[in-house]
Coordinates of C-alpha atoms and ligand atoms in Angstrom, one line a residue:
X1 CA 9.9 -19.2 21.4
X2 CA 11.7 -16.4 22.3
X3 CA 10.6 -14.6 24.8
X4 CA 12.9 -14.4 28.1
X5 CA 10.9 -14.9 31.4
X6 CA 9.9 -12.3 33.5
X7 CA 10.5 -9.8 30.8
X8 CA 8.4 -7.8 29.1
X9 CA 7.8 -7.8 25.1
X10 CA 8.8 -5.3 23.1
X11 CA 8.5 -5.8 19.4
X12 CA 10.8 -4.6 16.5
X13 CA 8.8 -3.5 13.5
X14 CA 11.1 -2.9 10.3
X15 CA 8.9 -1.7 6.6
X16 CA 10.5 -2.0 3.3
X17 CA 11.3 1.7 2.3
X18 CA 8.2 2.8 0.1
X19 CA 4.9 4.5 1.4
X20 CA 2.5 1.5 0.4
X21 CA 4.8 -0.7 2.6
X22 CA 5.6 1.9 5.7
X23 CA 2.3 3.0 6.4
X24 CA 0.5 -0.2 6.7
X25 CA 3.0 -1.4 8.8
X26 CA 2.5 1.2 10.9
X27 CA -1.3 1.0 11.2
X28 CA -0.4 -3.0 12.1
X29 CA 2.1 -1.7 14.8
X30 CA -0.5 1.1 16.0
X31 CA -2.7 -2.2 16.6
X32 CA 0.0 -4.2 18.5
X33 CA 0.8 -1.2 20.9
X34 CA -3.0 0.0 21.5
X35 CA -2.7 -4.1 23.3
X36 CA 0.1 -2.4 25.7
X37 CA 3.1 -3.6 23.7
X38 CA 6.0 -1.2 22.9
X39 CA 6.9 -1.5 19.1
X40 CA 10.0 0.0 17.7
X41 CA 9.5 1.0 14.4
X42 CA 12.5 0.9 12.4
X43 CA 13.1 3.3 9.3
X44 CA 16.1 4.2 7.6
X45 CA 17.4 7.9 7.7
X46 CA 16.2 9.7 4.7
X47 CA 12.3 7.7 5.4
X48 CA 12.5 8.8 8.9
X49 CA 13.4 12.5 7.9
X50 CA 10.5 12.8 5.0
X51 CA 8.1 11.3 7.7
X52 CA 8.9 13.8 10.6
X53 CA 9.2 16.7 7.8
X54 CA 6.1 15.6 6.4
X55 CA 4.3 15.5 10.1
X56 CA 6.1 18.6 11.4
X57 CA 4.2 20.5 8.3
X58 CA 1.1 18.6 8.4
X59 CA 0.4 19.3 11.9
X60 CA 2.2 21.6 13.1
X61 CA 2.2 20.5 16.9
X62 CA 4.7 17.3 16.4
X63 CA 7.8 18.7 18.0
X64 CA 9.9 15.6 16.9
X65 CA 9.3 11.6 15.9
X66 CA 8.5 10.4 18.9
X67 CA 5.6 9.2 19.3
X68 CA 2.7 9.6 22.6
X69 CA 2.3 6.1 22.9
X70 CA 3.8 2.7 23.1
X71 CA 5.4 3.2 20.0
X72 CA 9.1 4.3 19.5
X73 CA 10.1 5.8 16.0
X74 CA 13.8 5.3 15.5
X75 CA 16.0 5.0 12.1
X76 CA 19.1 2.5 10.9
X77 CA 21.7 4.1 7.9
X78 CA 20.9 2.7 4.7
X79 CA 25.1 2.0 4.0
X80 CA 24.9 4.6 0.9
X81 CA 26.9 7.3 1.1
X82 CA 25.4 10.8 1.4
X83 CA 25.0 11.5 -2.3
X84 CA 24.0 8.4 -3.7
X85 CA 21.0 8.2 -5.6
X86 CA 18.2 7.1 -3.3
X87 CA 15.9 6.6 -6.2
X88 CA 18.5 3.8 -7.3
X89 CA 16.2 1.0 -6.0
X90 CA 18.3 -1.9 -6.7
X91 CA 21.6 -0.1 -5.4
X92 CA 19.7 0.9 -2.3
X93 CA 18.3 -2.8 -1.9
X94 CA 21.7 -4.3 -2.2
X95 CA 22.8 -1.8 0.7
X96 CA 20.6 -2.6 2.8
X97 CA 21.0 -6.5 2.1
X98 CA 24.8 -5.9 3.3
X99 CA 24.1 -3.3 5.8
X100 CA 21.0 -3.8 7.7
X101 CA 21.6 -7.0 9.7
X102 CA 24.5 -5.5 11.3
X103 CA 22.3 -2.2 12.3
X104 CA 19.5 -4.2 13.5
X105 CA 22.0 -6.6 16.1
X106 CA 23.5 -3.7 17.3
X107 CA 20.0 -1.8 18.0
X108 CA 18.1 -5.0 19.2
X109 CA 21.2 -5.0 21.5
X110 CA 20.8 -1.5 22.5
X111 CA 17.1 -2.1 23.1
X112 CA 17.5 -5.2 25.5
X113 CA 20.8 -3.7 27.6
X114 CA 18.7 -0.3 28.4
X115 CA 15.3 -1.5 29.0
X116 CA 15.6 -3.6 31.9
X117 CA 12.5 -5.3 32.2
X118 CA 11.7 -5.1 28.5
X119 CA 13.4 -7.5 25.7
X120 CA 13.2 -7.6 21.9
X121 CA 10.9 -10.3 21.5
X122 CA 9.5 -10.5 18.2
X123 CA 11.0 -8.9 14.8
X124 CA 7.9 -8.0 12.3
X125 CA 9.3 -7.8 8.8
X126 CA 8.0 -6.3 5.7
X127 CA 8.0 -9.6 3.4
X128 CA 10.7 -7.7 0.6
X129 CA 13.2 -7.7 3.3
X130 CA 12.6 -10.7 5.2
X131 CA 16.1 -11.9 5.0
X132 CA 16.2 -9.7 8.5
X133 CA 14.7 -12.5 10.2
X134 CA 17.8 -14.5 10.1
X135 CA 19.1 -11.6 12.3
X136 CA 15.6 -11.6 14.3
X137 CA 16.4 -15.7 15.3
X138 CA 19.9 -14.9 16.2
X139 CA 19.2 -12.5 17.9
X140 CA 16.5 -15.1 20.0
X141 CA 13.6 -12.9 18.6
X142 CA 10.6 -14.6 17.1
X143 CA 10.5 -13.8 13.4
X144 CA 7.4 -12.8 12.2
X145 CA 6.8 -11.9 8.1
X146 CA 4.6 -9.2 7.0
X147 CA 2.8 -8.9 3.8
X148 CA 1.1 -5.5 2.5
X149 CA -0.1 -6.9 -0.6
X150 CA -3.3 -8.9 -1.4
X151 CA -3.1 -12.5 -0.9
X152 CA -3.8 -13.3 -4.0
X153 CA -0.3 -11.1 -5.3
X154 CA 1.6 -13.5 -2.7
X155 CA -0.1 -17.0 -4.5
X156 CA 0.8 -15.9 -7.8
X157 CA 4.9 -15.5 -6.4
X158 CA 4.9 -18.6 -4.5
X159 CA 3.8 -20.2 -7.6
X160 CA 6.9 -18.8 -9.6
X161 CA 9.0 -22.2 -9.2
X162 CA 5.8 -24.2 -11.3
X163 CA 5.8 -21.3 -13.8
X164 CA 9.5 -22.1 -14.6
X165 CA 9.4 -25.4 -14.3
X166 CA 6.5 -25.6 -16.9
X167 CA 7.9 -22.4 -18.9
X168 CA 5.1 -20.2 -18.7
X169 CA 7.9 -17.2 -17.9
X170 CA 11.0 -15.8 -19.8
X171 CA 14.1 -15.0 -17.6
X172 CA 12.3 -11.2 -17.1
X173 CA 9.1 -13.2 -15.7
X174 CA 7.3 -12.3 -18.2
X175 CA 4.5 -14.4 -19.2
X176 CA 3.5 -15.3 -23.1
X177 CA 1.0 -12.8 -24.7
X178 CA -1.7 -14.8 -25.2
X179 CA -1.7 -17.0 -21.8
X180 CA -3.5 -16.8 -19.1
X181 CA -2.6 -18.0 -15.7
X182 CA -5.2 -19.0 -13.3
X183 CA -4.4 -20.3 -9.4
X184 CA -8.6 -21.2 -8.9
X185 CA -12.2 -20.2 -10.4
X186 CA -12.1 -17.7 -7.7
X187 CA -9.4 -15.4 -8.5
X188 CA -9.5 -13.5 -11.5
X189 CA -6.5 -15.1 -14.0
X190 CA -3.3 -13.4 -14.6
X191 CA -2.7 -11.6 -17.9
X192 CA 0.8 -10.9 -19.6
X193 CA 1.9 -7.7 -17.7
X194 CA -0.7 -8.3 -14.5
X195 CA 1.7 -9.9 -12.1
X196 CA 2.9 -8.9 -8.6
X197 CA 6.2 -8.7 -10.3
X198 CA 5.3 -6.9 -13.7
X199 CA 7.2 -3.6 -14.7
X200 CA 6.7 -3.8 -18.5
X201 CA 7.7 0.3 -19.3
X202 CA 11.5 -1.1 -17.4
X203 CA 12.0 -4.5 -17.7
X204 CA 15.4 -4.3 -15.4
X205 CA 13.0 -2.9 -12.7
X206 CA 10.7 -5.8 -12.8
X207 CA 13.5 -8.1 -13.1
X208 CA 14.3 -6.8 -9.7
X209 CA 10.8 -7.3 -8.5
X210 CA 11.0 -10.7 -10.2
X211 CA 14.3 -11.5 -8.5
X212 CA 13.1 -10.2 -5.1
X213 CA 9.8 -12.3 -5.4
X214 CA 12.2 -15.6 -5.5
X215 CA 13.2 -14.9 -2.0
X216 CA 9.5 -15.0 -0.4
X217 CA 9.3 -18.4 -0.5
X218 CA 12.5 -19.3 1.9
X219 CA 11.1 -16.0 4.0
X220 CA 7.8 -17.3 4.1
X221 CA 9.2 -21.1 5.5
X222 CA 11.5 -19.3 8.1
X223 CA 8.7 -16.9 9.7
X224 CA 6.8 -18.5 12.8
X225 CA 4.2 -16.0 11.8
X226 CA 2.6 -14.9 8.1
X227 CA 0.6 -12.1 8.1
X228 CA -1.0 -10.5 5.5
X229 CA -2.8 -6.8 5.4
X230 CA -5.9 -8.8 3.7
X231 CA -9.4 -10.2 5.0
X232 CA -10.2 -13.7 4.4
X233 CA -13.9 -12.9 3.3
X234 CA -12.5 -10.8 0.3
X235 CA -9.9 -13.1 -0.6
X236 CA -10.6 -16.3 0.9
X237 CA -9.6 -18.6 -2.7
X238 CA -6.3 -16.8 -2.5
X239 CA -6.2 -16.9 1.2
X240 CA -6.3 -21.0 1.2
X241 CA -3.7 -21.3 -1.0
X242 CA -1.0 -19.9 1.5
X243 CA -0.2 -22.0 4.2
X244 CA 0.2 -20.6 7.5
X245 CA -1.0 -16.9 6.3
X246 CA -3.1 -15.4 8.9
X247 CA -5.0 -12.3 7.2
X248 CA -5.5 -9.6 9.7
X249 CA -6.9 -6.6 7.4
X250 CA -8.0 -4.4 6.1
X251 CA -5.9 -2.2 8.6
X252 CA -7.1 1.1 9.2
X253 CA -6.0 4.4 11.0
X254 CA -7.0 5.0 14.0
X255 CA -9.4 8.2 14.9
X256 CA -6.5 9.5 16.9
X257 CA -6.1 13.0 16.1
X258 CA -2.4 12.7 17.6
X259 CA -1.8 10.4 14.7
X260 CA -0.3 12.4 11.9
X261 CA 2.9 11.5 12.4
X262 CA 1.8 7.6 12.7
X263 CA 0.1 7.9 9.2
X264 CA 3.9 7.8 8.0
X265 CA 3.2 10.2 5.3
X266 CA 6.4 10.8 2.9
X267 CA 4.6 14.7 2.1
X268 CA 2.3 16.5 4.4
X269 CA -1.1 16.2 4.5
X270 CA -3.2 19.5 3.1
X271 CA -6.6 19.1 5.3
X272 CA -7.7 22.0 3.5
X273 CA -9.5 19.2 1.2
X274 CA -11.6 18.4 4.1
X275 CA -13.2 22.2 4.6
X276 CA -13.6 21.8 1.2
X277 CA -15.5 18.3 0.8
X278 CA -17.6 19.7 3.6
X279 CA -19.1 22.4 1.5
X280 CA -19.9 19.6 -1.3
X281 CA -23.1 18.1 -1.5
X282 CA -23.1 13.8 0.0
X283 CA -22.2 11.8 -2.9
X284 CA -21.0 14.9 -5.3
X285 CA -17.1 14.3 -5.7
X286 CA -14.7 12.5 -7.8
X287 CA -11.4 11.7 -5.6
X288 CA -8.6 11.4 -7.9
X289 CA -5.2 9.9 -6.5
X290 CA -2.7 7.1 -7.9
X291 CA -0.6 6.8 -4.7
X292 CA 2.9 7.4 -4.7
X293 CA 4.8 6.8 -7.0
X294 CA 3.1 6.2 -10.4
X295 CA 3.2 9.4 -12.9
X296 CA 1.8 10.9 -15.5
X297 CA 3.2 11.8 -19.3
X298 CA 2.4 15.5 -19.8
X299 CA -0.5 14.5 -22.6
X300 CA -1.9 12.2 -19.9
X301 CA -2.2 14.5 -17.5
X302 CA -3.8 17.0 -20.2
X303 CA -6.7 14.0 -20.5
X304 CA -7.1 13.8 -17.4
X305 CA -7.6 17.5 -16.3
X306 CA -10.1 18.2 -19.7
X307 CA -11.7 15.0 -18.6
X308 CA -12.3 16.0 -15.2
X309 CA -13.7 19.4 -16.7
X310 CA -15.6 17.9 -19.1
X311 CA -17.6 15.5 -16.7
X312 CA -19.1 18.4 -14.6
X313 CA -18.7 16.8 -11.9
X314 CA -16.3 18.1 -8.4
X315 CA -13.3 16.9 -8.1
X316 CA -10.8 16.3 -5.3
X317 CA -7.3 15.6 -7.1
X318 CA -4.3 15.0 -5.4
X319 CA -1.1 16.0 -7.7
X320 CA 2.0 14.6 -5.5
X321 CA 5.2 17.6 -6.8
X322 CA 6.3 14.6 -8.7
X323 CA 3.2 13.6 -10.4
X324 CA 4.1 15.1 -13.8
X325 CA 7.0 12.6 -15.1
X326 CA 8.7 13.8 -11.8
X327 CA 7.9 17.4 -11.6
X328 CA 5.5 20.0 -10.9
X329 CA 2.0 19.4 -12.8
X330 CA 1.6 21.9 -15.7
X331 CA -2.2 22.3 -16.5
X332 CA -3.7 23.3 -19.5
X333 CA -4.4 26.9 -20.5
X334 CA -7.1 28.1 -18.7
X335 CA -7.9 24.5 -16.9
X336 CA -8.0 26.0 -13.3
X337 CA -10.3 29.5 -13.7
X338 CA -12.6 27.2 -15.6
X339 CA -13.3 25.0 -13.0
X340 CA -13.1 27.2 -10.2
X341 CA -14.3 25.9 -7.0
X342 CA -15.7 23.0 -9.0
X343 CA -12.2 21.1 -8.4
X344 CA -9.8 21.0 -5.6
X345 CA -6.0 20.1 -6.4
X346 CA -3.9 19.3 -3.1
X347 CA -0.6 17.7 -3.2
X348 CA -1.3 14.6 -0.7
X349 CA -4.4 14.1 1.1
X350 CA -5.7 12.3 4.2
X351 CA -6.5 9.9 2.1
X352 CA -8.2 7.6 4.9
X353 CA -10.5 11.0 6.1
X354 CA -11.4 11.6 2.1
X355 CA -12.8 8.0 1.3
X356 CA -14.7 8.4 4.8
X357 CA -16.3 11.9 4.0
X358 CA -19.9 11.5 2.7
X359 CA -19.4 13.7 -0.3
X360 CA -17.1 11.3 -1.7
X361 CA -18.8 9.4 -4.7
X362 CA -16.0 7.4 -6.2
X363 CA -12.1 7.0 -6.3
X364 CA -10.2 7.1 -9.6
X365 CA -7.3 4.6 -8.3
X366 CA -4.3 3.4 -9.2
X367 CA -5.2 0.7 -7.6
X368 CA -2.5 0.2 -4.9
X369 CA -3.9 -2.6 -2.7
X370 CA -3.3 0.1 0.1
X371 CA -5.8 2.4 -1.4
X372 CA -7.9 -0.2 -3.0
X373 CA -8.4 -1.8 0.9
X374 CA -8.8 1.5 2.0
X375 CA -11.8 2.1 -0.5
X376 CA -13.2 -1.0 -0.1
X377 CA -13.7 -0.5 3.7
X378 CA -15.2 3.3 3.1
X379 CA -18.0 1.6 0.6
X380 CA -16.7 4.1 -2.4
X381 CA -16.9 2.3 -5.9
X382 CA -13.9 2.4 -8.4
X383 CA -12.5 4.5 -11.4
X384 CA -9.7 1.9 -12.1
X385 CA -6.5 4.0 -13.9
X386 CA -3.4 0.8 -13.0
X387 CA -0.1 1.0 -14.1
X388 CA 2.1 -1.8 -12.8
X389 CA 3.1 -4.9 -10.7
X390 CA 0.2 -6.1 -8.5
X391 CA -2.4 -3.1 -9.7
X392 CA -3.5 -4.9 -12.8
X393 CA -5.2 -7.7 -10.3
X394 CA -6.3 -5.4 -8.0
X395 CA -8.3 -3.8 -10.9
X396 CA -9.6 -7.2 -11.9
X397 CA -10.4 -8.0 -8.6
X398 CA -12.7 -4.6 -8.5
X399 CA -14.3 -4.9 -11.7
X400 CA -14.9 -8.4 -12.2
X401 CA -15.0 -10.1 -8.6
X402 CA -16.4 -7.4 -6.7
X403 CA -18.5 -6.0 -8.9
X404 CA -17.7 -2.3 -7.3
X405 CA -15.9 -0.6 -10.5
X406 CA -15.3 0.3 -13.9
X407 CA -11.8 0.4 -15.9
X408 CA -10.7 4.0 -17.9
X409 CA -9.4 2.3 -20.8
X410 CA -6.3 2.7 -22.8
X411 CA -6.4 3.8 -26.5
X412 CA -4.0 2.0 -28.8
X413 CA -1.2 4.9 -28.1
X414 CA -1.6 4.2 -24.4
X415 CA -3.7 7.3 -23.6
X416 CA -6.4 7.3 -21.4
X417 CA -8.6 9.9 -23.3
X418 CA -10.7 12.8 -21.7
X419 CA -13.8 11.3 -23.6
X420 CA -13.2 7.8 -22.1
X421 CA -12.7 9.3 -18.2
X422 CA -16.1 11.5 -18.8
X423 CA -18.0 8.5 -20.0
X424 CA -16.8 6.0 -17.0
X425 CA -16.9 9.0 -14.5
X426 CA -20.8 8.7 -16.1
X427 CA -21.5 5.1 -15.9
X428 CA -20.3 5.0 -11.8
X429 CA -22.9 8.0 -11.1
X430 CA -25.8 6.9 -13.4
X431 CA -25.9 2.9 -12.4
X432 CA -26.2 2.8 -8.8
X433 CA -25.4 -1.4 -8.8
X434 CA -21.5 0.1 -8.0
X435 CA -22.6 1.8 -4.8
X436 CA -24.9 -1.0 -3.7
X437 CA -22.3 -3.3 -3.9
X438 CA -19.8 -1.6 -2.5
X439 CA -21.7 -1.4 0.7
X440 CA -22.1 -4.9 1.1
X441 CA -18.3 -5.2 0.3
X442 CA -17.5 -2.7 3.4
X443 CA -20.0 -4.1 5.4
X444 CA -17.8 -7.5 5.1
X445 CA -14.9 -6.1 5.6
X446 CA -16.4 -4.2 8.9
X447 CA -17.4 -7.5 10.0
X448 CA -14.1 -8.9 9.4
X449 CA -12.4 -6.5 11.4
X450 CA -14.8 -6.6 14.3
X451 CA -14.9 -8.1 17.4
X452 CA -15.5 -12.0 16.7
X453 CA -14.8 -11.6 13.2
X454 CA -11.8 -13.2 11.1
X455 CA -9.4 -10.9 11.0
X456 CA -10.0 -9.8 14.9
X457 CA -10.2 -12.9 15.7
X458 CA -6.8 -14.0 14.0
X459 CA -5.0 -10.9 15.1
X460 CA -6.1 -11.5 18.5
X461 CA -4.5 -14.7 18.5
X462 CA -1.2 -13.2 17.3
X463 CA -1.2 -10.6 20.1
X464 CA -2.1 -13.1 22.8
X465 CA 1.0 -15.1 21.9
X466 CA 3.6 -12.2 21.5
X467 CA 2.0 -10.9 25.3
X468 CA 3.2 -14.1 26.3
Ligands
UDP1 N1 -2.1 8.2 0.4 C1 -2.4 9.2 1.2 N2 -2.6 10.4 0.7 C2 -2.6 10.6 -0.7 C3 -2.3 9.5 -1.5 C4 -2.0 8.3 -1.0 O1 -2.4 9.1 2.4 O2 -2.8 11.8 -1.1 C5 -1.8 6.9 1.0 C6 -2.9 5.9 0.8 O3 -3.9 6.1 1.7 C7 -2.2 4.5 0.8 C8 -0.8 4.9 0.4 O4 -0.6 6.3 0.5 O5 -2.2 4.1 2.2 C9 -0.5 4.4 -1.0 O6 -0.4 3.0 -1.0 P1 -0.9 2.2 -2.3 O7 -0.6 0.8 -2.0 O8 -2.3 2.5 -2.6 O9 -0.1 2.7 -3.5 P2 1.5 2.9 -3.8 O10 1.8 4.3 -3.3 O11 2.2 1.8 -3.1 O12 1.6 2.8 -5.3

């Protein structure tokens, strides 16, 4: 153990560059400093500069990153040069591989020399970069992995080396069409194109993810500590296959109104949503939102708008600038006046504050396991729209284990039609089983999260020992 007499902890908290890896690390360190631990939360540049961009214009009172309580937001270079493609993910993961343990010594450094009392004591990870812990040990702090996905997404990667072995996966990771891979009875099986590493529209980006998803394993065996963004009620088949993983989740924000900059948005929030829902009647609205990065082909996004129209029902739809194939969304003719004040297009929302409101009905998901926890623990039933890598699961996990959602099909030419959304926007309203359930599923993960329950209990144990 690391942790130097007489001084005090301070923990270093470093997120893989992406929003559905940044902001639930930064809910997890909002946790550890609320326990009177200062947490350094470690972004490269261009992150930190969309964050503080994003919060400046969100809030408009956040003067600069810093933060109001025990936590300290600071940056590392990424090693590109200034005009490098950013979007280049395996140039910018390569960088960093090369780059960042030489940052992190030199800040851990800076950390212990000017904080007398205080020490780097414990390195948290983000489980796609976890080969930062061998810099965490040198540097005689207690390496610690985190993992934002579900637990069942980390089973199906640590069980990549029996896949080979019994040649269930080409050299993309790609699984046969017709099999089906199943860890236990409890976890819905694995499809071709439904693992955590599956990119099947760019197979040299999943063979990224696939190569990345080798390296957990040796991450896993070096961390003292596994954590994992999940609850062990929700998962616990996938849960007891991971040795060691100690499920803490689902992490929420905190009712801190000083928070906007800790939500670690990449765009400002429009709150104007909120004024909005509150005019709606309880249970009225579809939310519409596929996270950050997935996008839309201009036809699909056609569907989706005369689908939303053509159900009659209100609609809360967040269209990120980039939504349409990378740029602004283009609606049909007419689309807008027609709906009027029936529908409400922002371009990011507080997504947290939406699921909570009452007049939230359902959430047409991507099914990020972000926003999929973040629906669960809200009691709002599903409208399941994935696209890639762990989503697929998440969906079956929704639909078939949970019992709290429906799936907008595809047509053959890989449309999701208007007619389809309308009728499964009509099935979650008319049966009101979805609802039901999903209540029950919040109130276990409310349980889970409260004092004496699992995840309390297990993140309690973690903080205790890093107090030490
Ligand atoms: N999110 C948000 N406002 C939005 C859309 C998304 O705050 O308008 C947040 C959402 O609450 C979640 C994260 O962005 O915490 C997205 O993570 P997720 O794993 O769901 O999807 P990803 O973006 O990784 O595909």
């Amino acid at each position: 153990m690391a942790v130097i007499k007489g001084k005090k902890p301070h923990v270093l908290a470093v997120p893989f560059p992406a929003q559905g890896h940044v902001k639930p690390l930064m809910k997890l360190s909002r946790q550890i400093a609320r326990h009177g631990i200062k947490v350094t939360f470690v972004n490269i540049e261009c992150i930190h500069e969309k964050i503080v961009a994003a919060a400046k214009m969100s809030a408009g009172d956040e003067e600069d990153g810093q933060e109001d309580d025990n936590i300290v937001l600071t940056t590392v270079p990424d090693g590109r040069s200034p005009d490098d493609d950013r979007n280049d993910s395996f140039k910018l993961l390569e960088s960093l591989r090369n780059t960042m343990p030489g940052f992190l010594t030199g800040l851990i450094e800076s950390i212990n020399s000017s904080n007398g009392d205080e020490r780097v004591s414990c390195v948290i990870a983000d489980i796609t970069i976890g080969w930062i812990l061998e810099t965490a040990e040198k540097m005689g702090a207690e390496p610690v992995v985190f993992s934002p996905p579900s637990a069942a997404a980390l089973a199906i990667i640590l069980h990549i080396p029996r896949l080979l072995e019994e040649g269930n996966l080409d050299s993309n990771g790609t699984i046969e069409k017709d099999e089906m891979i199943s860890l236990s009875e409890n976890i819905p099986a694995w499809r071709q194109n439904e693992l955590t590493w599956s990119f099947p529209v760019d197979l040299e980006t999943q063979k990224i993810f696939f190569e990345c998803s080798l390296t957990i394993e040796k991450t896993i065996i070096q961390a003292k500590w596994l954590l994992s963004s999940t609850c062990y009620d929700l998962e616990s088949a996938a849960c007891d296959l991971i040795p060691g993983l100690l499920p803490i989740g689902p992490l929420l924000e905190t009712k801190n109104p000083k928070s906007l900059s800790n939500s670690c948005n990449f765009h400002p929030e429009d709150a104007s949503c909120l004024r909005w829902l509150d005019d709606k009647p309880p249970g009225s609205v579809v939310y519409v939102s596929f996270g950050s990065l997935a996008v839309l082909s201009q036809q699909q996004l056609d569907e989706l708008a005369l689908g939303l129209e053509l159900s009659g029902r209100a609609f809360l739809w967040v269209v990120r600038p980039d939504l349409a194939n990378g740029s602004r969304a283009v609606y049909p003719d007419g689309f807008l006046e027609r709906v009027g004040e029936l529908g409400k297009i922002v371009d990011w929302a507080p997504q947290e504050r939406v699921l909570s409101h009452r007049s939230v009905a359902c959430f047409l998901s991507h099914c990020g396991w972000n926003s999929t926890l973040e629906g669960l623990s809200y009691g709002v039933p599903f409208l399941c729209w994935p696209y890639f890598a762990d989503q697929h699961h998440n969906q079956n996990y929704i639909c078939d284990k949970w019992e709290i959602g429906v799936r907008i099909d595809l047509e053959e030419n890989g449309i999701r039609t208007r007619h389809e959304i309308t009728t499964k926007i009509e099935m979650l309203f008319s049966d009101g089983m979805f609802k039901e359930n999903a209540m029950k599923v919040k109130a276990m993960c409310g349980k889970s999260v409260g004092e004496g329950g699992c995840s309390y209990k297990n993140f309690k144990t973690f903080v205790d020992h890093i107090r030490k």
